[in-house]
């Protein structure tokens, strides 16, 4: 995801002080209880239980106090958080209406009007995913967010990066191309309108773009505070051989994918199939260009991280994270769409396209593995 430059007051200054006072108080009380325990003869077990109960009560009280703590987040971060939350509302409203049986935004004859279990489940799942943006925005700005285990934060953040980045880069490009007269022809646009009304794409994708930019603006300072040691200093020594092999494989696949998607981006239609070739335009080419860039970033940033060196790894980490997330998440999504009942092409999807989607998934997985190995090796205690 791309970020937005905005002044933010570091919200952790007062939080860290509060945490230190709280931790000191908790430690003092536990230490006093331990001292009392040692002075008791023959009653160690009962005293230990009392200490454990006191510790649990103290921890619960600390968590409750933290939950009631005033919001010390800077003005810039509060603005980004509000933007992220507000940007989810149109999508959540549409999904709620569709689950309730409304046909708002859906034209007559659309397959979305068919009452199938698949569409109901898909709407519920995607609605939950968008609602998770609200939780993520709060997690990145509230004091308790610093204590969430890393996987519970990084997995949804990685997924959000992967799903939103191609939209942030591709949808505005499509609008610009359409504005200058290089968009899809009327027949192709009419085919898209038969699925959803055009205004739905503007509202939904516009919301996604705001969500992505706001979350990026919140995640970057959060990651700097919590894991800044991962990219401080030079890249370091070369990663172990298995990681290097994974990086090399990611770069090889990323290069092939980049070349293939670049060919489609600049007007090539080979291996697309007759239907896709007929609908090919500069708009679809913009999407292919985004996939090409993401695949190349995932592969070659993995190589840079695996090789180490004297340069700071900030940009390889950021670009590799973005490219790997987009390749993996969109590869999975694009593989699932042909299998979707009612809207998928099933066996009609050309095999080269399916192989490209699968290669995106593999490239993203390999690059993510290299990122994980690099960060794990350099992780420093908080």
Tab-separated table of C-alpha atoms in Angstrom:
chain	number	residue	atom	x	y	z
A	1	UNK	CA	0.000	0.000	0.000
A	2	UNK	CA	1.108	3.459	-0.651
A	3	UNK	CA	1.212	5.874	2.230
A	4	UNK	CA	0.247	9.522	2.740
A	5	UNK	CA	2.658	12.036	4.266
A	6	UNK	CA	0.956	13.534	7.288
A	7	UNK	CA	2.232	14.984	10.551
A	8	UNK	CA	1.434	12.624	13.408
A	9	UNK	CA	2.083	13.140	17.100
A	10	UNK	CA	3.637	9.996	18.506
A	11	UNK	CA	0.858	8.487	20.638
A	12	UNK	CA	3.213	6.162	22.488
A	13	UNK	CA	5.003	8.826	24.512
A	14	UNK	CA	2.387	9.115	27.244
A	15	UNK	CA	1.314	5.501	26.763
A	16	UNK	CA	4.819	4.204	27.363
A	17	UNK	CA	5.062	6.266	30.544
A	18	UNK	CA	1.743	4.922	31.766
A	19	UNK	CA	2.807	1.385	30.901
A	20	UNK	CA	6.069	1.833	32.825
A	21	UNK	CA	4.283	3.135	35.924
A	22	UNK	CA	1.728	0.345	35.713
A	23	UNK	CA	4.387	-2.308	35.203
A	24	UNK	CA	6.445	-0.895	38.093
A	25	UNK	CA	3.461	-0.918	40.388
A	26	UNK	CA	2.566	-4.459	39.423
A	27	UNK	CA	6.147	-5.622	39.911
A	28	UNK	CA	6.376	-3.973	43.327
A	29	UNK	CA	3.172	-5.587	44.528
A	30	UNK	CA	4.251	-9.002	43.291
A	31	UNK	CA	7.667	-8.589	44.872
A	32	UNK	CA	6.088	-7.704	48.197
A	33	UNK	CA	3.833	-10.724	47.989
A	34	UNK	CA	6.823	-12.951	47.191
A	35	UNK	CA	8.679	-11.590	50.232
A	36	UNK	CA	5.711	-12.337	52.439
A	37	UNK	CA	5.548	-15.836	51.004
A	38	UNK	CA	9.165	-16.560	51.900
A	39	UNK	CA	8.561	-15.657	55.576
A	40	UNK	CA	5.814	-18.208	56.012
A	41	UNK	CA	6.860	-21.637	57.309
A	42	UNK	CA	4.904	-24.580	56.016
A	43	UNK	CA	2.336	-22.459	54.222
A	44	UNK	CA	4.181	-21.915	50.942
A	45	UNK	CA	1.521	-23.498	48.774
A	46	UNK	CA	-1.298	-21.369	50.145
A	47	UNK	CA	0.831	-18.266	49.903
A	48	UNK	CA	1.783	-19.108	46.321
A	49	UNK	CA	-1.873	-19.424	45.448
A	50	UNK	CA	-2.542	-16.075	47.044
A	51	UNK	CA	0.299	-14.520	45.074
A	52	UNK	CA	-1.036	-16.034	41.856
A	53	UNK	CA	-4.493	-14.697	42.562
A	54	UNK	CA	-3.084	-11.283	43.340
A	55	UNK	CA	-1.050	-11.348	40.146
A	56	UNK	CA	-4.096	-12.295	38.083
A	57	UNK	CA	-6.198	-9.621	39.738
A	58	UNK	CA	-3.462	-7.047	39.175
A	59	UNK	CA	-3.179	-8.002	35.497
A	60	UNK	CA	-6.933	-7.839	35.016
A	61	UNK	CA	-7.044	-4.446	36.711
A	62	UNK	CA	-4.221	-3.194	34.496
A	63	UNK	CA	-6.018	-4.364	31.344
A	64	UNK	CA	-9.264	-2.771	32.509
A	65	UNK	CA	-7.486	0.485	33.285
A	66	UNK	CA	-5.819	0.414	29.888
A	67	UNK	CA	-9.165	-0.114	28.169
A	68	UNK	CA	-10.525	2.953	29.983
A	69	UNK	CA	-7.417	5.037	29.294
A	70	UNK	CA	-8.022	8.266	27.354
A	71	UNK	CA	-7.184	8.296	23.663
A	72	UNK	CA	-3.723	9.887	23.448
A	73	UNK	CA	-3.388	9.251	19.713
A	74	UNK	CA	-2.097	12.207	17.712
A	75	UNK	CA	-4.455	14.304	15.627
A	76	UNK	CA	-3.101	12.953	12.349
A	77	UNK	CA	-3.546	9.339	13.418
A	78	UNK	CA	-7.070	10.044	14.684
A	79	UNK	CA	-7.944	11.564	11.317
A	80	UNK	CA	-6.600	8.530	9.462
A	81	UNK	CA	-8.442	6.177	11.800
A	82	UNK	CA	-11.702	8.034	11.260
A	83	UNK	CA	-11.159	7.963	7.494
A	84	UNK	CA	-10.532	4.215	7.503
A	85	UNK	CA	-13.650	3.543	9.569
A	86	UNK	CA	-15.850	5.882	7.517
A	87	UNK	CA	-14.622	4.333	4.261
A	88	UNK	CA	-15.976	0.931	5.307
A	89	UNK	CA	-19.540	2.180	5.776
A	90	UNK	CA	-20.714	2.240	2.113
A	91	UNK	CA	-19.465	-1.308	1.493
A	92	UNK	CA	-20.919	-2.602	4.761
A	93	UNK	CA	-24.235	-0.931	3.952
A	94	UNK	CA	-24.365	-2.532	0.511
A	95	UNK	CA	-23.497	-5.972	1.865
A	96	UNK	CA	-26.092	-5.649	4.612
A	97	UNK	CA	-28.734	-4.673	2.077
A	98	UNK	CA	-27.854	-7.596	-0.203
A	99	UNK	CA	-27.930	-10.074	2.668
A	100	UNK	CA	-31.361	-8.678	3.590
A	101	UNK	CA	-32.621	-9.367	0.058
A	102	UNK	CA	-32.259	-5.922	-1.532
A	103	UNK	CA	-31.219	-5.597	-5.176
A	104	UNK	CA	-29.739	-2.092	-4.867
A	105	UNK	CA	-26.915	-1.627	-7.356
A	106	UNK	CA	-27.685	-4.918	-9.108
A	107	UNK	CA	-29.190	-4.655	-12.613
A	108	UNK	CA	-31.866	-6.938	-13.968
A	109	UNK	CA	-30.511	-10.205	-15.317
A	110	UNK	CA	-27.417	-10.176	-13.109
A	111	UNK	CA	-26.357	-13.523	-11.698
A	112	UNK	CA	-26.136	-11.823	-8.299
A	113	UNK	CA	-29.936	-11.808	-8.153
A	114	UNK	CA	-30.005	-15.596	-8.007
A	115	UNK	CA	-30.652	-16.712	-4.402
A	116	UNK	CA	-27.765	-19.153	-4.001
A	117	UNK	CA	-25.932	-20.264	-0.874
A	118	UNK	CA	-22.611	-19.324	-2.479
A	119	UNK	CA	-23.489	-15.646	-2.908
A	120	UNK	CA	-24.924	-15.473	0.620
A	121	UNK	CA	-21.760	-16.933	2.116
A	122	UNK	CA	-19.533	-14.765	-0.114
A	123	UNK	CA	-21.372	-11.597	0.932
A	124	UNK	CA	-21.124	-12.538	4.609
A	125	UNK	CA	-17.404	-13.333	4.388
A	126	UNK	CA	-16.476	-10.182	2.467
A	127	UNK	CA	-18.591	-8.106	4.823
A	128	UNK	CA	-16.670	-9.544	7.780
A	129	UNK	CA	-13.368	-8.835	6.026
A	130	UNK	CA	-14.278	-5.189	5.532
A	131	UNK	CA	-15.482	-4.910	9.133
A	132	UNK	CA	-12.045	-6.197	10.173
A	133	UNK	CA	-10.618	-2.932	8.802
A	134	UNK	CA	-12.297	-1.143	11.712
A	135	UNK	CA	-10.658	-3.501	14.208
A	136	UNK	CA	-7.296	-3.080	12.483
A	137	UNK	CA	-7.559	0.718	12.565
A	138	UNK	CA	-8.288	0.618	16.299
A	139	UNK	CA	-5.503	-1.882	16.942
A	140	UNK	CA	-2.964	0.381	15.242
A	141	UNK	CA	-3.927	3.417	17.314
A	142	UNK	CA	-5.010	2.231	20.764
A	143	UNK	CA	-2.607	1.388	23.630
A	144	UNK	CA	-3.731	-2.245	23.779
A	145	UNK	CA	-2.686	-2.664	20.142
A	146	UNK	CA	0.961	-2.812	21.197
A	147	UNK	CA	0.248	-6.032	23.126
A	148	UNK	CA	-1.499	-7.960	20.380
A	149	UNK	CA	0.650	-10.939	19.282
A	150	UNK	CA	2.480	-10.163	16.062
A	151	UNK	CA	0.769	-12.847	13.893
A	152	UNK	CA	-2.694	-11.577	14.847
A	153	UNK	CA	-1.700	-8.184	13.463
A	154	UNK	CA	0.623	-9.042	10.589
A	155	UNK	CA	-1.646	-11.592	8.880
A	156	UNK	CA	-4.633	-9.216	8.448
A	157	UNK	CA	-2.270	-6.324	7.627
A	158	UNK	CA	-0.551	-8.456	4.978
A	159	UNK	CA	-3.936	-9.498	3.560
A	160	UNK	CA	-5.187	-5.922	3.474
A	161	UNK	CA	-2.006	-4.827	1.705
A	162	UNK	CA	-2.365	-7.580	-0.862
A	163	UNK	CA	-6.022	-7.022	-1.662
A	164	UNK	CA	-6.004	-3.220	-1.641
A	165	UNK	CA	-2.704	-2.400	-3.393
A	166	UNK	CA	-3.786	-3.420	-6.933
A	167	UNK	CA	-7.003	-1.449	-6.478
A	168	UNK	CA	-5.154	1.634	-5.226
A	169	UNK	CA	-2.798	1.517	-8.213
A	170	UNK	CA	-5.066	0.110	-10.913
A	171	UNK	CA	-8.495	1.688	-10.475
A	172	UNK	CA	-7.382	5.346	-10.685
A	173	UNK	CA	-5.300	4.454	-13.743
A	174	UNK	CA	-8.391	2.953	-15.368
A	175	UNK	CA	-10.397	6.101	-14.631
A	176	UNK	CA	-7.693	8.279	-16.172
A	177	UNK	CA	-7.522	6.103	-19.276
A	178	UNK	CA	-11.289	6.239	-19.592
A	179	UNK	CA	-11.266	10.019	-19.181
A	180	UNK	CA	-8.790	10.495	-22.049
A	181	UNK	CA	-10.729	8.190	-24.357
A	182	UNK	CA	-8.590	5.056	-23.984
A	183	UNK	CA	-11.049	3.034	-21.952
A	184	UNK	CA	-12.869	-0.167	-22.815
A	185	UNK	CA	-15.217	-0.144	-25.765
A	186	UNK	CA	-18.974	0.212	-25.086
A	187	UNK	CA	-19.630	-3.517	-25.527
A	188	UNK	CA	-17.067	-4.471	-22.878
A	189	UNK	CA	-18.348	-1.789	-20.521
A	190	UNK	CA	-21.923	-2.990	-21.017
A	191	UNK	CA	-20.813	-6.520	-20.075
A	192	UNK	CA	-19.449	-5.174	-16.796
A	193	UNK	CA	-22.605	-3.175	-16.164
A	194	UNK	CA	-24.654	-6.373	-16.482
A	195	UNK	CA	-23.039	-7.615	-13.254
A	196	UNK	CA	-23.263	-4.449	-11.125
A	197	UNK	CA	-24.226	-0.859	-11.875
A	198	UNK	CA	-21.270	1.384	-12.613
A	199	UNK	CA	-21.786	3.580	-9.543
A	200	UNK	CA	-21.234	0.552	-7.291
A	201	UNK	CA	-17.651	0.190	-8.525
A	202	UNK	CA	-16.997	3.878	-7.917
A	203	UNK	CA	-18.376	3.763	-4.375
A	204	UNK	CA	-16.804	0.451	-3.377
A	205	UNK	CA	-13.382	0.921	-4.966
A	206	UNK	CA	-13.266	4.523	-3.804
A	207	UNK	CA	-13.830	3.283	-0.267
A	208	UNK	CA	-11.151	0.624	-0.686
A	209	UNK	CA	-8.630	3.239	-1.810
A	210	UNK	CA	-9.317	5.415	1.238
A	211	UNK	CA	-9.061	2.371	3.499
A	212	UNK	CA	-5.748	1.329	1.990
A	213	UNK	CA	-4.149	4.755	2.227
A	214	UNK	CA	-5.393	5.312	5.781
A	215	UNK	CA	-4.233	1.909	7.005
A	216	UNK	CA	-0.830	2.457	5.405
A	217	UNK	CA	-0.521	5.788	7.177
A	218	UNK	CA	-1.305	4.066	10.482
A	219	UNK	CA	0.705	0.882	9.975
A	220	UNK	CA	4.022	2.497	9.036
A	221	UNK	CA	4.521	4.455	12.295
A	222	UNK	CA	3.167	1.517	14.309
A	223	UNK	CA	5.677	-0.847	12.693
A	224	UNK	CA	8.462	1.682	13.217
A	225	UNK	CA	7.733	1.852	16.932
A	226	UNK	CA	7.273	-1.878	17.453
A	227	UNK	CA	9.714	-3.462	14.996
A	228	UNK	CA	12.038	-0.625	14.021
A	229	UNK	CA	15.078	-2.776	14.772
A	230	UNK	CA	14.284	-5.043	11.820
A	231	UNK	CA	15.415	-2.454	9.274
A	232	UNK	CA	17.904	-0.427	11.310
A	233	UNK	CA	21.512	-0.669	10.220
A	234	UNK	CA	22.884	-2.515	7.162
A	235	UNK	CA	21.263	-5.540	5.570
A	236	UNK	CA	23.776	-7.824	7.256
A	237	UNK	CA	25.139	-11.183	6.216
A	238	UNK	CA	23.649	-13.435	3.576
A	239	UNK	CA	20.691	-15.524	4.711
A	240	UNK	CA	21.108	-19.327	4.896
A	241	UNK	CA	21.175	-21.288	1.658
A	242	UNK	CA	17.573	-22.619	1.749
A	243	UNK	CA	16.283	-19.052	2.061
A	244	UNK	CA	18.508	-17.981	-0.819
A	245	UNK	CA	17.091	-20.765	-2.979
A	246	UNK	CA	13.546	-19.622	-2.154
A	247	UNK	CA	14.488	-16.056	-3.045
A	248	UNK	CA	16.005	-17.157	-6.351
A	249	UNK	CA	12.895	-19.171	-7.215
A	250	UNK	CA	10.680	-16.191	-6.363
A	251	UNK	CA	12.789	-13.933	-8.586
A	252	UNK	CA	12.665	-16.408	-11.483
A	253	UNK	CA	8.884	-16.810	-11.256
A	254	UNK	CA	8.406	-13.094	-10.725
A	255	UNK	CA	10.438	-12.317	-13.826
A	256	UNK	CA	8.427	-14.711	-15.988
A	257	UNK	CA	5.165	-13.333	-14.601
A	258	UNK	CA	6.351	-9.768	-15.061
A	259	UNK	CA	7.184	-10.418	-18.704
A	260	UNK	CA	3.870	-12.187	-19.354
A	261	UNK	CA	1.733	-9.530	-17.681
A	262	UNK	CA	3.733	-6.741	-19.344
A	263	UNK	CA	3.018	-8.373	-22.711
A	264	UNK	CA	-0.700	-8.331	-21.944
A	265	UNK	CA	-0.468	-4.796	-20.535
A	266	UNK	CA	0.924	-3.435	-23.816
A	267	UNK	CA	-1.734	-4.999	-26.023
A	268	UNK	CA	-0.715	-8.640	-26.451
A	269	UNK	CA	-3.617	-11.083	-26.618
A	270	UNK	CA	-1.925	-14.454	-27.005
A	271	UNK	CA	-3.125	-17.156	-24.545
A	272	UNK	CA	-6.040	-14.983	-23.381
A	273	UNK	CA	-8.736	-16.907	-25.197
A	274	UNK	CA	-11.200	-15.481	-27.695
A	275	UNK	CA	-13.561	-13.856	-25.176
A	276	UNK	CA	-10.852	-12.137	-23.135
A	277	UNK	CA	-8.985	-11.062	-26.240
A	278	UNK	CA	-12.142	-9.402	-27.583
A	279	UNK	CA	-12.560	-7.464	-24.304
A	280	UNK	CA	-8.903	-6.454	-24.066
A	281	UNK	CA	-8.321	-2.709	-23.752
A	282	UNK	CA	-6.049	-0.176	-22.109
A	283	UNK	CA	-8.161	-0.531	-18.960
A	284	UNK	CA	-7.486	-4.248	-18.669
A	285	UNK	CA	-3.885	-3.545	-19.615
A	286	UNK	CA	-3.553	-1.273	-16.570
A	287	UNK	CA	-4.516	-4.167	-14.312
A	288	UNK	CA	-1.977	-6.441	-16.006
A	289	UNK	CA	0.710	-3.774	-15.534
A	290	UNK	CA	0.022	-3.647	-11.791
A	291	UNK	CA	0.301	-7.437	-11.516
A	292	UNK	CA	3.580	-7.329	-13.443
A	293	UNK	CA	5.109	-4.763	-11.104
A	294	UNK	CA	3.954	-6.607	-7.971
A	295	UNK	CA	5.384	-9.927	-9.162
A	296	UNK	CA	8.737	-8.325	-9.989
A	297	UNK	CA	8.884	-6.528	-6.640
A	298	UNK	CA	8.078	-9.707	-4.728
A	299	UNK	CA	10.780	-11.754	-6.441
A	300	UNK	CA	13.666	-9.323	-6.658
A	301	UNK	CA	13.184	-7.718	-3.255
A	302	UNK	CA	13.368	-11.223	-1.809
A	303	UNK	CA	16.761	-11.618	-3.505
A	304	UNK	CA	17.997	-8.310	-2.090
A	305	UNK	CA	16.969	-9.312	1.422
A	306	UNK	CA	18.508	-12.781	1.113
A	307	UNK	CA	21.831	-11.371	-0.107
A	308	UNK	CA	22.203	-8.895	2.762
A	309	UNK	CA	24.841	-6.219	2.343
A	310	UNK	CA	25.753	-2.821	3.717
A	311	UNK	CA	22.648	-0.902	2.649
A	312	UNK	CA	19.651	-0.418	4.916
A	313	UNK	CA	16.865	-2.862	4.020
A	314	UNK	CA	13.997	-0.372	4.413
A	315	UNK	CA	12.915	-0.199	0.788
A	316	UNK	CA	13.402	-3.903	-0.058
A	317	UNK	CA	11.313	-4.762	2.996
A	318	UNK	CA	8.518	-2.297	2.155
A	319	UNK	CA	8.427	-3.093	-1.555
A	320	UNK	CA	8.839	-6.830	-0.963
A	321	UNK	CA	6.006	-6.839	1.580
A	322	UNK	CA	3.728	-5.023	-0.875
A	323	UNK	CA	4.641	-7.141	-3.880
A	324	UNK	CA	4.460	-10.463	-2.046
A	325	UNK	CA	1.094	-9.594	-0.474
A	326	UNK	CA	-0.429	-8.493	-3.790
A	327	UNK	CA	0.902	-11.511	-5.692
A	328	UNK	CA	-0.285	-14.006	-3.085
A	329	UNK	CA	-3.693	-12.528	-2.228
A	330	UNK	CA	-4.755	-11.607	-5.749
A	331	UNK	CA	-3.412	-14.879	-7.120
A	332	UNK	CA	-5.642	-16.760	-4.691
A	333	UNK	CA	-8.619	-14.551	-5.508
A	334	UNK	CA	-8.159	-14.885	-9.261
A	335	UNK	CA	-7.825	-18.650	-8.935
A	336	UNK	CA	-11.059	-18.840	-6.936
A	337	UNK	CA	-13.182	-16.716	-9.298
A	338	UNK	CA	-13.259	-19.241	-12.185
A	339	UNK	CA	-14.594	-21.841	-9.752
A	340	UNK	CA	-17.356	-19.625	-8.351
A	341	UNK	CA	-20.830	-20.993	-9.200
A	342	UNK	CA	-22.713	-18.739	-11.568
A	343	UNK	CA	-19.928	-16.247	-12.277
A	344	UNK	CA	-16.880	-18.417	-12.891
A	345	UNK	CA	-15.767	-19.645	-16.271
A	346	UNK	CA	-14.863	-23.087	-14.966
A	347	UNK	CA	-13.052	-25.083	-17.581
A	348	UNK	CA	-13.342	-22.176	-20.044
A	349	UNK	CA	-10.464	-20.275	-18.459
A	350	UNK	CA	-7.316	-20.687	-20.594
A	351	UNK	CA	-4.714	-22.880	-18.943
A	352	UNK	CA	-1.961	-20.256	-19.315
A	353	UNK	CA	-4.020	-17.787	-17.302
A	354	UNK	CA	-4.641	-20.356	-14.569
A	355	UNK	CA	-0.928	-21.133	-14.491
A	356	UNK	CA	-0.174	-17.414	-14.186
A	357	UNK	CA	-2.524	-17.125	-11.212
A	358	UNK	CA	-0.944	-20.172	-9.573
A	359	UNK	CA	2.531	-18.738	-10.209
A	360	UNK	CA	1.455	-15.533	-8.474
A	361	UNK	CA	0.481	-17.523	-5.392
A	362	UNK	CA	3.771	-19.425	-5.373
A	363	UNK	CA	5.802	-16.253	-5.916
A	364	UNK	CA	3.993	-14.517	-3.075
A	365	UNK	CA	4.484	-17.485	-0.737
A	366	UNK	CA	8.204	-17.742	-1.493
A	367	UNK	CA	8.756	-14.014	-1.074
A	368	UNK	CA	6.758	-13.987	2.171
A	369	UNK	CA	8.916	-16.838	3.483
A	370	UNK	CA	12.071	-14.825	2.745
A	371	UNK	CA	10.594	-11.750	4.439
A	372	UNK	CA	9.753	-13.842	7.496
A	373	UNK	CA	13.248	-15.371	7.651
A	374	UNK	CA	14.884	-11.956	7.323
A	375	UNK	CA	12.712	-10.319	9.985
A	376	UNK	CA	13.055	-13.260	12.393
A	377	UNK	CA	16.838	-13.166	12.199
A	378	UNK	CA	17.006	-9.432	12.857
A	379	UNK	CA	14.223	-9.170	15.407
A	380	UNK	CA	15.341	-7.493	18.603
A	381	UNK	CA	13.733	-7.629	22.022
A	382	UNK	CA	11.234	-4.845	22.660
